[in-house]
Coordinates of C-alpha atoms in Angstrom, one line a residue:
M1 CA 83.8 86.4 114.8
A2 CA 84.5 86.9 110.8
I3 CA 87.6 85.0 110.7
G4 CA 86.1 82.4 113.9
T5 CA 86.7 81.2 117.3
T6 CA 91.0 80.0 116.1
K7 CA 93.6 81.5 118.3
K8 CA 94.0 85.6 118.1
P9 CA 95.6 88.6 119.7
T10 CA 93.1 89.2 122.6
A11 CA 95.9 93.1 122.6
D12 CA 96.8 96.2 120.7
G13 CA 100.3 95.8 121.2
L14 CA 100.3 100.1 121.4
N15 CA 100.6 101.2 124.8
E16 CA 98.4 103.2 125.2
N17 CA 93.7 102.3 125.0
H18 CA 93.1 103.7 121.2
N19 CA 89.0 104.8 120.6
R20 CA 90.2 104.9 116.9
L21 CA 91.4 101.1 116.4
N22 CA 91.3 99.9 112.8
M23 CA 90.9 96.3 111.6
H24 CA 90.7 94.8 108.7
Y25 CA 91.4 91.3 107.2
I26 CA 91.7 89.5 104.0
S27 CA 91.3 85.9 103.7
N28 CA 92.5 83.1 101.3
A29 CA 91.9 78.9 101.3
Y30 CA 94.5 78.8 103.3
G31 CA 93.8 81.1 105.8
Y32 CA 93.8 84.4 106.6
T33 CA 96.2 88.2 107.6
V34 CA 94.5 90.9 109.6
Y35 CA 95.1 94.7 109.5
Y36 CA 95.4 97.1 112.5
S37 CA 95.5 100.4 111.9
V38 CA 95.1 103.6 114.3
G39 CA 93.2 105.9 112.0
A40 CA 91.9 109.4 112.5
T41 CA 88.0 107.2 113.4
A42 CA 87.3 104.2 114.2
K43 CA 85.2 102.5 111.7
K44 CA 83.4 99.2 111.5
F45 CA 85.2 95.7 110.7
N46 CA 86.7 95.6 107.0
A47 CA 85.9 98.6 106.3
S48 CA 86.4 98.9 102.6
T49 CA 88.4 102.5 103.2
L50 CA 90.1 100.3 105.8
A51 CA 92.8 99.6 102.8
S52 CA 94.1 102.2 102.8
E53 CA 95.1 102.8 105.9
T54 CA 99.0 102.5 106.9
P55 CA 99.3 99.2 109.3
Y56 CA 101.3 99.5 112.5
A57 CA 101.0 95.6 112.7
T58 CA 99.2 92.5 111.2
F59 CA 97.8 89.2 112.4
N60 CA 98.5 85.6 110.0
K61 CA 97.6 82.8 110.1
T62 CA 98.7 79.8 107.3
A63 CA 97.1 76.0 106.7
Y64 CA 100.4 74.4 105.4
V65 CA 99.7 71.2 104.0
S66 CA 102.2 69.3 106.4
T67 CA 103.8 69.8 110.2
A68 CA 106.8 69.7 108.3
A69 CA 106.0 72.5 105.8
A70 CA 105.1 74.5 109.2
V71 CA 107.9 73.9 110.8
T72 CA 110.1 75.1 107.1
A73 CA 107.9 78.3 107.2
V74 CA 110.0 79.8 110.0
N75 CA 113.2 81.6 109.6
H76 CA 114.4 79.7 112.6
H77 CA 118.5 80.1 113.4
A78 CA 120.1 77.5 115.1
K79 CA 122.1 78.0 117.3
E80 CA 125.3 79.1 116.0
T81 CA 128.8 78.4 117.6
G82 CA 132.6 79.3 117.0
L83 CA 131.4 82.9 117.0
P84 CA 132.8 85.8 119.2
V85 CA 129.3 85.7 122.5
I86 CA 128.2 88.8 124.2
D87 CA 126.0 89.0 127.2
L88 CA 122.6 90.0 127.4
G89 CA 121.8 90.2 130.8
S90 CA 119.3 87.6 133.0
G91 CA 121.0 85.2 131.9
V92 CA 120.8 85.3 128.8
R93 CA 123.6 84.9 126.1
G94 CA 123.8 85.6 122.4
T95 CA 126.0 85.2 119.7
I96 CA 127.0 87.5 117.0
D97 CA 127.8 87.4 112.7
R98 CA 129.0 90.9 111.7
G99 CA 130.4 91.1 107.8
A100 CA 129.8 92.4 105.1
G101 CA 128.4 95.7 106.1
Q102 CA 125.3 93.0 108.5
A103 CA 125.8 92.0 112.0
Y104 CA 122.7 89.4 113.1
L105 CA 122.9 88.8 117.2
T106 CA 121.2 85.6 117.2
W107 CA 120.3 83.6 121.1
Q108 CA 117.9 80.9 121.7
A109 CA 115.4 81.0 124.1
G110 CA 113.6 77.4 124.9
R111 CA 112.1 76.1 120.6
W112 CA 112.4 80.2 119.6
S113 CA 115.2 81.6 118.0
V114 CA 115.7 85.5 118.7
T115 CA 118.0 87.5 115.7
V116 CA 118.2 91.0 115.6
H117 CA 119.7 93.1 112.2
A118 CA 121.9 95.9 113.0
S119 CA 123.7 97.7 109.5
P120 CA 127.4 99.1 111.5
V121 CA 128.3 101.1 107.8
M122 CA 124.4 102.4 109.1
G123 CA 126.4 103.7 112.5
Q124 CA 124.0 100.8 114.6
D125 CA 124.3 98.1 116.4
P126 CA 122.8 95.0 117.8
V127 CA 123.3 95.0 121.8
A128 CA 121.3 97.2 123.0
M129 CA 117.9 96.5 121.6
S130 CA 118.3 93.1 122.4
K131 CA 119.7 93.8 125.9
Q132 CA 115.5 95.3 125.4
L133 CA 114.0 92.6 123.8
V134 CA 115.6 89.8 126.3
A135 CA 114.2 92.8 129.4
L136 CA 110.3 92.9 126.7
F137 CA 110.9 89.1 127.1
N138 CA 111.4 89.2 130.8
Q139 CA 108.2 90.6 131.2
Y140 CA 105.5 88.9 128.0
S141 CA 105.8 85.2 127.4
L142 CA 105.2 84.1 124.3
P143 CA 103.4 81.1 122.8
I144 CA 105.4 78.2 122.7
P145 CA 105.5 76.8 119.0
S146 CA 104.8 72.6 119.0
Q147 CA 108.8 72.9 117.4
V148 CA 110.2 76.1 117.1
G149 CA 109.6 79.8 117.1
A150 CA 111.7 83.3 115.4
G151 CA 111.7 86.9 116.3
N152 CA 113.3 88.4 113.9
F153 CA 113.5 92.1 114.4
D154 CA 115.8 94.9 112.7
V155 CA 117.4 97.8 114.6
T156 CA 115.8 100.4 111.5
D157 CA 112.0 100.6 112.5
N158 CA 111.0 101.1 108.2
G159 CA 108.2 99.2 108.0
L160 CA 106.6 95.8 109.6
N161 CA 109.7 94.5 110.1
Q162 CA 109.9 93.4 113.1
T163 CA 108.1 90.0 113.1
I164 CA 107.3 86.7 115.6
T165 CA 106.2 83.7 113.7
W166 CA 105.3 80.0 115.6
Q167 CA 104.3 76.5 113.8
E168 CA 101.4 75.2 116.2
G169 CA 101.1 71.4 114.0
A170 CA 100.2 73.1 110.6
I171 CA 99.4 76.0 110.9
L172 CA 102.0 78.8 110.8
Y173 CA 100.7 82.1 113.3
K174 CA 103.1 85.3 112.1
I175 CA 102.6 89.3 113.8
S176 CA 104.6 91.5 112.0
A177 CA 104.6 95.7 113.5
R178 CA 106.9 98.8 113.0
S179 CA 107.6 97.8 116.8
A180 CA 108.8 95.0 118.8
E181 CA 107.5 95.8 121.4
T182 CA 104.1 96.0 120.3
A183 CA 105.0 92.2 118.0
I184 CA 105.2 91.1 121.3
K185 CA 102.7 92.0 123.4
M186 CA 100.0 91.0 120.9
A187 CA 102.3 87.4 120.5
S188 CA 102.3 87.4 124.6
S189 CA 98.4 88.1 125.0
M190 CA 98.1 85.1 122.5
S191 CA 99.8 82.6 124.6
R192 CA 97.5 82.6 128.0

């Protein structure tokens, strides 16, 4: 109720029900960010002590001055040609761009682009994670953006670096999580 009847995730994205799920938010004139954490104890929504808990996910809603501005804010990757093609299963084919110690595997799904980043110099490869994501997307449907959406994932689970962003008109929604599966489950709960 604190953030109104606006769209928001109806699932916490975790693999089990936690009786210690905590949430707090901050807002400004353009939107708000909700922080999700699992604490030692359950606390009241927006309790002042929640700011010190490390979030496992955030949900952000931002209003832009125009639809064009919201579209520009989405880190959407256009379909690329001339790059090696990788079969990711389920009829999905992505392109891989390797260079300067980095690898980006990208594919399109409707209005969405999905990109997985890896660092080959660290022994990482984006293919295995990309195949796991394709399987998750077969199980969970993402919201339909007005024009564009982007899933940007990293093989390294380091902070809130698994993101799903989409626009609906001049509104931008973004879910950031420590786990790609958590981000996908939370975004999927908004598509219903």
